[in-house]
Structure formats: structure tokens, C-alpha cells
């Protein structure tokens, strides 16, 4: 059964624009840092090891695309992620992928169900067994006293 894609088509251009806005390593690093707290340019430059001219250029792009917002306190401008939930969801997902926070197929059984948001699991090639051609969704591990039936 094919999925109904009619609801996706009108949002495709918007999604592409959002993806393009994140399509630079420095912008991704900045967004992952801003997940935790708002930061000034000086804070980001020191913490992220991105030189000020490059950082300012990438922040301008993120501001133009509505991904970050600013707040001025005297002479210092603080940056934070925008309040858009799509931005927050995307940044959460991409930062999890970048930091290997998502469990691999080998250790899925060890993760408590309520600790990982199941709606945000990324598609990973590790869930596909190249040798057999089948998807790997779970590994059944017998508990003590049970026989291995394989």
C-alpha cells in the first residue's frame, strides 16, 4: 500500500529551504550549541573554534532563514534557536545523529523504551542486513534458562 503523498507536496519547497539553511558544517555546529543555551558571538567563537568573520556570516544566514533569533543586552547580542518547533525538531534529530546519541541496531534491546522518542528515530543503513537482504528490527537475546532456538 502506497503512502498518501498529497499532503507532503505543498510543503516540499519549504522543507528544501530549511534543509539548505542547515547545509553548512558551521551552521550545524552553531545550531547544536544553541540547543543548550543562548550565546553571544564571543561565546560561540571561543567554544566552537569558529573565527568571527565566518561565524558572523553563518549567523546572518541562520537569521535570514528564521532559524535563530537575537536579543540585545547593552552592546552584546545573544543568539538562540527560534521558537519554531520544526526547527527544534530538526536540530534535535541532526545533533543526535552527529553525536551518535541514537542507539544502533546491536544495542536497541538495552535502551529503555521511554528514554528515546520513537517518533524521531532516523533511518539508518545499519538496520538493513546486506547479506540476507532483510531489515533488522530487533535482536532476540535469550534470557538465562531459555534455549537458543536458532
Coordinates of C-alpha atoms in Angstrom, one line a residue:
X1 CA 0.0 0.0 0.0
X2 CA 1.5 3.4 -1.0
X3 CA 1.6 6.3 1.4
X4 CA -0.6 9.3 0.5
X5 CA 2.0 11.9 -0.5
X6 CA -0.5 14.6 -1.5
X7 CA -0.1 16.3 2.0
X8 CA 3.7 16.4 1.5
X9 CA 3.9 18.1 -1.9
X10 CA 2.8 21.6 -0.8
X11 CA 5.5 21.6 1.9
X12 CA 8.3 20.2 -0.2
X13 CA 9.7 23.6 -1.2
X14 CA 9.6 24.8 2.4
X15 CA 11.4 21.7 3.6
X16 CA 14.1 22.1 0.9
X17 CA 14.7 25.7 2.0
X18 CA 15.0 24.6 5.6
X19 CA 17.5 21.9 4.7
X20 CA 19.5 24.4 2.6
X21 CA 19.7 26.7 5.6
X22 CA 21.4 24.0 7.6
X23 CA 23.6 22.8 4.8
X24 CA 27.0 24.0 6.2
X25 CA 29.1 22.4 8.9
X26 CA 29.5 25.7 10.9
X27 CA 25.7 26.3 10.8
X28 CA 25.0 22.8 12.1
X29 CA 27.6 23.2 14.9
X30 CA 26.2 26.6 15.9
X31 CA 22.6 25.2 16.0
X32 CA 23.7 22.2 18.1
X33 CA 25.4 24.6 20.6
X34 CA 22.3 26.8 20.7
X35 CA 20.1 23.9 21.6
X36 CA 21.6 24.1 25.1
X37 CA 21.5 27.8 25.7
X38 CA 21.6 31.2 24.1
X39 CA 25.1 32.5 23.3
X40 CA 26.9 35.7 22.2
X41 CA 29.2 35.7 19.2
X42 CA 32.2 35.8 21.5
X43 CA 31.0 32.8 23.5
X44 CA 30.4 30.9 20.3
X45 CA 33.8 31.9 18.8
X46 CA 35.6 30.6 21.9
X47 CA 33.5 27.5 22.5
X48 CA 33.1 26.3 18.9
X49 CA 36.5 27.4 17.4
X50 CA 34.9 29.2 14.5
X51 CA 36.6 32.5 13.6
X52 CA 34.4 35.7 14.0
X53 CA 34.1 36.6 10.3
X54 CA 32.9 33.1 9.3
X55 CA 30.7 32.9 12.4
X56 CA 29.0 36.2 11.6
X57 CA 28.4 35.2 8.0
X58 CA 26.8 31.9 9.1
X59 CA 24.7 33.6 11.9
X60 CA 23.4 36.1 9.3
X61 CA 22.3 33.2 7.1
X62 CA 20.6 31.5 10.0
X63 CA 18.9 34.7 11.0
X64 CA 17.7 35.4 7.4
X65 CA 16.1 31.9 7.3
X66 CA 14.4 32.3 10.7
X67 CA 16.4 29.6 12.4
X68 CA 17.9 31.8 15.1
X69 CA 16.6 34.9 16.9
X70 CA 18.6 37.6 18.7
X71 CA 18.3 39.5 21.9
X72 CA 20.4 42.6 22.7
X73 CA 21.8 43.2 26.2
X74 CA 23.6 46.5 26.2
X75 CA 26.3 46.1 23.5
X76 CA 26.1 42.3 23.4
X77 CA 23.8 40.4 21.0
X78 CA 22.7 36.9 22.2
X79 CA 21.6 34.3 19.7
X80 CA 19.1 31.5 20.4
X81 CA 17.2 29.0 18.3
X82 CA 13.9 30.3 17.0
X83 CA 10.7 29.1 18.7
X84 CA 9.6 27.2 15.6
X85 CA 9.0 23.6 16.6
X86 CA 10.1 22.3 13.2
X87 CA 13.5 23.9 13.7
X88 CA 13.8 22.5 17.2
X89 CA 12.8 19.0 16.0
X90 CA 15.3 19.1 13.1
X91 CA 18.1 20.4 15.3
X92 CA 17.4 17.7 17.9
X93 CA 17.5 15.0 15.3
X94 CA 20.6 16.2 13.4
X95 CA 22.5 16.7 16.7
X96 CA 21.6 13.3 17.8
X97 CA 22.9 11.8 14.6
X98 CA 26.1 13.9 14.8
X99 CA 26.8 12.8 18.4
X100 CA 25.7 9.2 17.9
X101 CA 23.0 9.6 20.5
X102 CA 20.7 7.2 18.7
X103 CA 21.2 3.5 19.6
X104 CA 22.5 1.2 16.9
X105 CA 20.6 -2.0 15.9
X106 CA 23.0 -4.0 18.0
X107 CA 22.1 -2.4 21.3
X108 CA 18.4 -1.4 20.8
X109 CA 17.4 -4.0 23.3
X110 CA 19.4 -2.3 26.1
X111 CA 17.6 1.0 25.7
X112 CA 14.6 1.7 27.9
X113 CA 11.5 2.4 25.8
X114 CA 10.6 5.6 27.5
X115 CA 14.1 7.2 27.2
X116 CA 14.1 7.5 23.4
X117 CA 11.4 9.4 21.4
X118 CA 10.4 6.7 19.0
X119 CA 8.9 9.2 16.5
X120 CA 12.3 10.7 15.9
X121 CA 14.3 7.6 15.0
X122 CA 16.4 8.3 11.9
X123 CA 16.5 5.8 9.1
X124 CA 19.9 4.2 9.3
X125 CA 21.6 1.7 6.9
X126 CA 22.7 -0.3 10.0
X127 CA 19.1 -1.6 10.1
X128 CA 19.5 -3.4 6.9
X129 CA 21.4 -6.7 6.7
X130 CA 23.3 -6.7 3.4
X131 CA 24.0 -10.4 3.4
X132 CA 20.4 -11.6 3.8
X133 CA 18.6 -8.6 2.2
X134 CA 16.3 -8.3 5.2
X135 CA 15.7 -5.5 7.6
X136 CA 17.0 -5.9 11.1
X137 CA 14.5 -4.5 13.6
X138 CA 15.4 -6.3 16.8
X139 CA 17.8 -8.9 18.1
X140 CA 16.2 -11.5 20.3
X141 CA 18.5 -12.4 23.2
X142 CA 17.5 -15.4 25.2
X143 CA 17.4 -14.9 29.0
X144 CA 19.1 -17.4 31.3
X145 CA 17.3 -20.7 31.3
X146 CA 15.9 -20.4 27.8
X147 CA 17.3 -22.3 24.9
X148 CA 18.6 -20.6 21.8
X149 CA 16.2 -21.8 19.1
X150 CA 18.2 -20.6 16.1

